[in-house]
Amino acid sequence: MKWLLLVLSSWLIFQCTTHETAIKKELISYGPWIYADSMCISSSHNVHYCLMMDSARGGAELGFYTVKLLKKSSEGWLLTQTIENFFSEVSSIAPEFKDFDNDGIKDVLLYLGTGARGANSFNALFLMDEKNDSLMFVRGSDGIPNLEIDSATHAISGTAFSGKTSFMDYVLKEDSLIEVGGKTLSTDGEWTFQEQYIIDSSGEEIIVKRDS
């Protein structure tokens, strides 16, 4: 239940602050911002982007960050987007870069926090929109524990650990992740039970197979 409360609280904070996103282009200097090669993305068109992050509201311990997206230009680094008041429970965010929409340029996972004894990790997924030089938040991503993508099959999944283990399958539709099915594993101490399910068009979970 702890992880559910964390997700809900993080979701509320995140949903209330994602509108504070400015997309504008201006040259900036590094100043106090964090910069490292591990924060950079390169596209198939030889376009280079970097993330820069700093704590907001007086200190990283408060969990609020400003995230800036920069694009390399002939004149230097161009600021193309600012995301204000991004909330994370850690004092230093290390973004992950993975291609979730299979367009050849990596997208960004920003860490939110953990729940359920630390086994469930939550991230906000942003798709890299090269056309508009911006990051687009993917709705629903911040509520999926242990969000992953298989680089070979491009299958998107989540894994939840609680009283049972749930493996959820998702598809990316425009700016949202939609659950389409999965399976759950549970035990009574002697037997292990497995259920496979699909999500129908009305959003109802339908059990299609049950094993023990």
CSV table of C-alpha atoms in Angstrom, one decimal:
chain,number,residue,atom,x,y,z
A,1,MET,CA,0.0,0.0,0.0
A,2,LYS,CA,2.9,2.3,0.7
A,3,TRP,CA,4.0,2.3,-3.0
A,4,LEU,CA,0.5,3.1,-4.1
A,5,LEU,CA,0.4,6.1,-1.8
A,6,LEU,CA,3.8,7.2,-3.1
A,7,VAL,CA,2.6,6.9,-6.7
A,8,LEU,CA,-0.6,8.9,-5.9
A,9,SER,CA,1.3,11.7,-4.1
A,10,SER,CA,4.0,11.8,-6.8
A,11,TRP,CA,1.4,11.8,-9.5
A,12,LEU,CA,-0.5,14.6,-8.0
A,13,ILE,CA,2.6,16.8,-7.6
A,14,PHE,CA,3.8,15.9,-11.1
A,15,GLN,CA,0.4,16.5,-12.7
A,16,CYS,CA,0.2,19.9,-11.0
A,17,THR,CA,3.6,21.0,-12.2
A,18,THR,CA,4.0,19.7,-15.7
A,19,HIS,CA,2.1,22.7,-17.1
A,20,GLU,CA,5.0,24.8,-15.9
A,21,THR,CA,7.0,24.0,-19.0
A,22,ALA,CA,8.5,26.7,-21.1
A,23,ILE,CA,9.6,26.0,-24.7
A,24,LYS,CA,11.8,28.8,-25.9
A,25,LYS,CA,15.2,29.1,-27.5
A,26,GLU,CA,18.0,31.1,-26.1
A,27,LEU,CA,21.8,30.7,-25.8
A,28,ILE,CA,22.9,30.0,-22.2
A,29,SER,CA,26.1,29.4,-20.3
A,30,TYR,CA,26.7,26.5,-18.1
A,31,GLY,CA,26.9,28.5,-14.9
A,32,PRO,CA,26.1,26.3,-11.8
A,33,TRP,CA,24.3,23.7,-13.8
A,34,ILE,CA,25.3,20.1,-13.8
A,35,TYR,CA,26.8,18.9,-17.1
A,36,ALA,CA,28.2,15.5,-18.0
A,37,ASP,CA,28.6,13.4,-21.2
A,38,SER,CA,26.2,10.9,-19.6
A,39,MET,CA,23.4,13.6,-19.8
A,40,CYS,CA,23.7,13.9,-23.6
A,41,ILE,CA,21.6,12.4,-26.4
A,42,SER,CA,22.6,12.1,-30.1
A,43,SER,CA,20.0,11.6,-32.9
A,44,SER,CA,20.5,9.7,-36.1
A,45,HIS,CA,20.6,13.1,-37.8
A,46,ASN,CA,23.7,14.0,-35.8
A,47,VAL,CA,21.7,16.4,-33.7
A,48,HIS,CA,23.0,16.7,-30.1
A,49,TYR,CA,20.9,17.4,-27.0
A,50,CYS,CA,21.9,17.6,-23.3
A,51,LEU,CA,20.0,17.7,-20.0
A,52,MET,CA,20.9,20.1,-17.3
A,53,MET,CA,19.4,19.9,-13.8
A,54,ASP,CA,19.5,21.9,-10.6
A,55,SER,CA,17.6,21.8,-7.3
A,56,ALA,CA,14.8,24.3,-7.0
A,57,ARG,CA,13.0,25.9,-4.0
A,58,GLY,CA,16.1,26.3,-1.9
A,59,GLY,CA,17.8,22.9,-1.9
A,60,ALA,CA,17.8,19.4,-3.3
A,61,GLU,CA,16.6,18.0,-0.1
A,62,LEU,CA,13.2,19.4,-0.8
A,63,GLY,CA,13.0,17.1,-3.9
A,64,PHE,CA,12.1,19.8,-6.5
A,65,TYR,CA,14.3,20.2,-9.6
A,66,THR,CA,14.5,22.4,-12.7
A,67,VAL,CA,15.2,20.4,-15.8
A,68,LYS,CA,16.5,22.1,-18.9
A,69,LEU,CA,16.9,20.7,-22.4
A,70,LEU,CA,19.7,22.1,-24.6
A,71,LYS,CA,20.5,21.6,-28.3
A,72,LYS,CA,23.9,22.0,-29.8
A,73,SER,CA,24.0,24.7,-32.4
A,74,SER,CA,26.7,26.4,-34.5
A,75,GLU,CA,26.5,29.3,-32.0
A,76,GLY,CA,26.8,27.1,-28.9
A,77,TRP,CA,24.2,25.4,-26.6
A,78,LEU,CA,20.7,26.6,-27.2
A,79,LEU,CA,18.1,26.3,-24.4
A,80,THR,CA,14.9,24.8,-26.0
A,81,GLN,CA,12.8,23.8,-23.0
A,82,THR,CA,12.5,24.3,-19.2
A,83,ILE,CA,10.6,22.0,-16.9
A,84,GLU,CA,10.0,23.6,-13.6
A,85,ASN,CA,9.3,21.9,-10.2
A,86,PHE,CA,10.0,18.3,-11.2
A,87,PHE,CA,9.6,16.3,-8.0
A,88,SER,CA,11.9,13.4,-7.1
A,89,GLU,CA,12.6,11.8,-3.7
A,90,VAL,CA,16.3,11.7,-4.2
A,91,SER,CA,18.9,14.5,-3.9
A,92,SER,CA,20.5,13.8,-7.3
A,93,ILE,CA,18.7,12.5,-10.4
A,94,ALA,CA,20.6,10.3,-12.8
A,95,PRO,CA,18.4,10.1,-15.9
A,96,GLU,CA,18.2,6.9,-18.0
A,97,PHE,CA,18.1,7.1,-21.8
A,98,LYS,CA,16.2,4.4,-23.7
A,99,ASP,CA,14.3,4.5,-27.0
A,100,PHE,CA,10.7,3.9,-26.1
A,101,ASP,CA,9.0,5.0,-29.4
A,102,ASN,CA,11.5,3.3,-31.7
A,103,ASP,CA,12.3,6.4,-33.6
A,104,GLY,CA,16.1,6.1,-33.4
A,105,ILE,CA,16.6,8.7,-30.7
A,106,LYS,CA,16.7,7.9,-27.0
A,107,ASP,CA,14.0,9.1,-24.7
A,108,VAL,CA,14.4,10.1,-21.0
A,109,LEU,CA,13.4,8.4,-17.8
A,110,LEU,CA,13.5,10.7,-14.7
A,111,TYR,CA,13.4,9.0,-11.4
A,112,LEU,CA,10.5,9.7,-9.0
A,113,GLY,CA,10.9,7.3,-6.1
A,114,THR,CA,10.4,3.8,-4.7
A,115,GLY,CA,7.7,1.9,-2.8
A,116,ALA,CA,6.9,-1.5,-1.4
A,117,ARG,CA,10.1,-2.2,0.5
A,118,GLY,CA,12.1,-0.5,-2.2
A,119,ALA,CA,11.4,-3.1,-4.8
A,120,ASN,CA,9.2,-0.9,-7.0
A,121,SER,CA,10.9,2.0,-8.7
A,122,PHE,CA,8.9,4.7,-10.4
A,123,ASN,CA,10.0,7.0,-13.2
A,124,ALA,CA,8.4,9.7,-15.4
A,125,LEU,CA,9.0,9.0,-19.1
A,126,PHE,CA,9.6,11.8,-21.6
A,127,LEU,CA,9.7,11.2,-25.3
A,128,MET,CA,12.4,13.2,-27.2
A,129,ASP,CA,10.5,15.2,-29.8
A,130,GLU,CA,13.2,16.1,-32.3
A,131,LYS,CA,10.8,18.1,-34.5
A,132,ASN,CA,10.0,20.5,-31.7
A,133,ASP,CA,13.3,20.2,-29.8
A,134,SER,CA,11.4,19.3,-26.7
A,135,LEU,CA,10.6,16.5,-24.2
A,136,MET,CA,7.0,15.3,-24.1
A,137,PHE,CA,5.7,13.7,-20.9
A,138,VAL,CA,4.1,10.3,-21.4
A,139,ARG,CA,0.8,10.0,-19.4
A,140,GLY,CA,0.6,7.0,-17.2
A,141,SER,CA,4.3,6.4,-17.1
A,142,ASP,CA,4.8,7.8,-13.6
A,143,GLY,CA,2.4,5.1,-12.1
A,144,ILE,CA,4.1,2.1,-13.7
A,145,PRO,CA,6.5,0.3,-11.3
A,146,ASN,CA,9.9,-0.8,-12.8
A,147,LEU,CA,9.1,0.5,-16.3
A,148,GLU,CA,11.2,-1.1,-19.0
A,149,ILE,CA,11.5,-1.7,-22.7
A,150,ASP,CA,13.0,-4.7,-24.5
A,151,SER,CA,15.6,-3.3,-26.9
A,152,ALA,CA,15.2,-6.3,-29.2
A,153,THR,CA,11.4,-6.7,-29.3
A,154,HIS,CA,10.5,-3.1,-28.3
A,155,ALA,CA,8.0,-4.6,-25.8
A,156,ILE,CA,7.1,-2.2,-23.0
A,157,SER,CA,6.5,-3.7,-19.6
A,158,GLY,CA,6.2,-3.0,-15.9
A,159,THR,CA,6.8,-5.3,-12.9
A,160,ALA,CA,5.1,-4.8,-9.5
A,161,PHE,CA,6.3,-6.6,-6.3
A,162,SER,CA,3.8,-6.7,-3.4
A,163,GLY,CA,2.0,-9.8,-2.0
A,164,LYS,CA,2.2,-11.2,-5.5
A,165,THR,CA,4.4,-10.4,-8.5
A,166,SER,CA,2.7,-8.8,-11.5
A,167,PHE,CA,4.1,-8.4,-15.0
A,168,MET,CA,2.2,-5.8,-17.0
A,169,ASP,CA,2.4,-5.3,-20.8
A,170,TYR,CA,1.9,-1.8,-22.3
A,171,VAL,CA,1.6,-0.2,-25.7
A,172,LEU,CA,2.6,3.4,-26.5
A,173,LYS,CA,-0.3,5.4,-28.1
A,174,GLU,CA,0.6,9.0,-28.9
A,175,ASP,CA,1.3,10.5,-25.5
A,176,SER,CA,0.1,7.7,-23.3
A,177,LEU,CA,1.1,4.2,-22.1
A,178,ILE,CA,-1.9,1.8,-22.2
A,179,GLU,CA,-1.9,-1.5,-20.4
A,180,VAL,CA,-3.0,-4.4,-22.7
A,181,GLY,CA,-2.4,-7.5,-20.5
A,182,GLY,CA,0.1,-9.4,-18.4
A,183,LYS,CA,0.4,-12.1,-15.8
A,184,THR,CA,0.5,-12.5,-12.1
A,185,LEU,CA,2.3,-14.9,-9.9
A,186,SER,CA,1.2,-15.7,-6.3
A,187,THR,CA,1.8,-18.4,-3.8
A,188,ASP,CA,0.1,-19.9,-0.8
A,189,GLY,CA,3.4,-21.2,0.6
A,190,GLU,CA,3.1,-24.6,-1.0
A,191,TRP,CA,1.8,-23.9,-4.5
A,192,THR,CA,2.6,-21.2,-7.0
A,193,PHE,CA,-0.3,-19.8,-9.1
A,194,GLN,CA,-0.1,-18.0,-12.4
A,195,GLU,CA,-2.8,-16.0,-14.1
A,196,GLN,CA,-2.6,-14.5,-17.6
A,197,TYR,CA,-5.0,-11.7,-18.5
A,198,ILE,CA,-5.8,-9.2,-21.2
A,199,ILE,CA,-7.4,-5.8,-20.9
A,200,ASP,CA,-10.5,-5.5,-23.2
A,201,SER,CA,-11.7,-2.4,-25.0
A,202,SER,CA,-13.7,-1.2,-22.0
A,203,GLY,CA,-10.7,-1.4,-19.7
A,204,GLU,CA,-11.9,-4.6,-18.0
A,205,GLU,CA,-9.3,-7.2,-16.9
A,206,ILE,CA,-10.1,-10.6,-18.4
A,207,ILE,CA,-8.4,-13.8,-17.1
A,208,VAL,CA,-7.5,-16.0,-20.2
A,209,LYS,CA,-5.4,-18.6,-18.5
A,210,ARG,CA,-4.9,-19.9,-15.0
A,211,ASP,CA,-2.1,-22.4,-13.9
A,212,SER,CA,-0.8,-23.8,-10.6
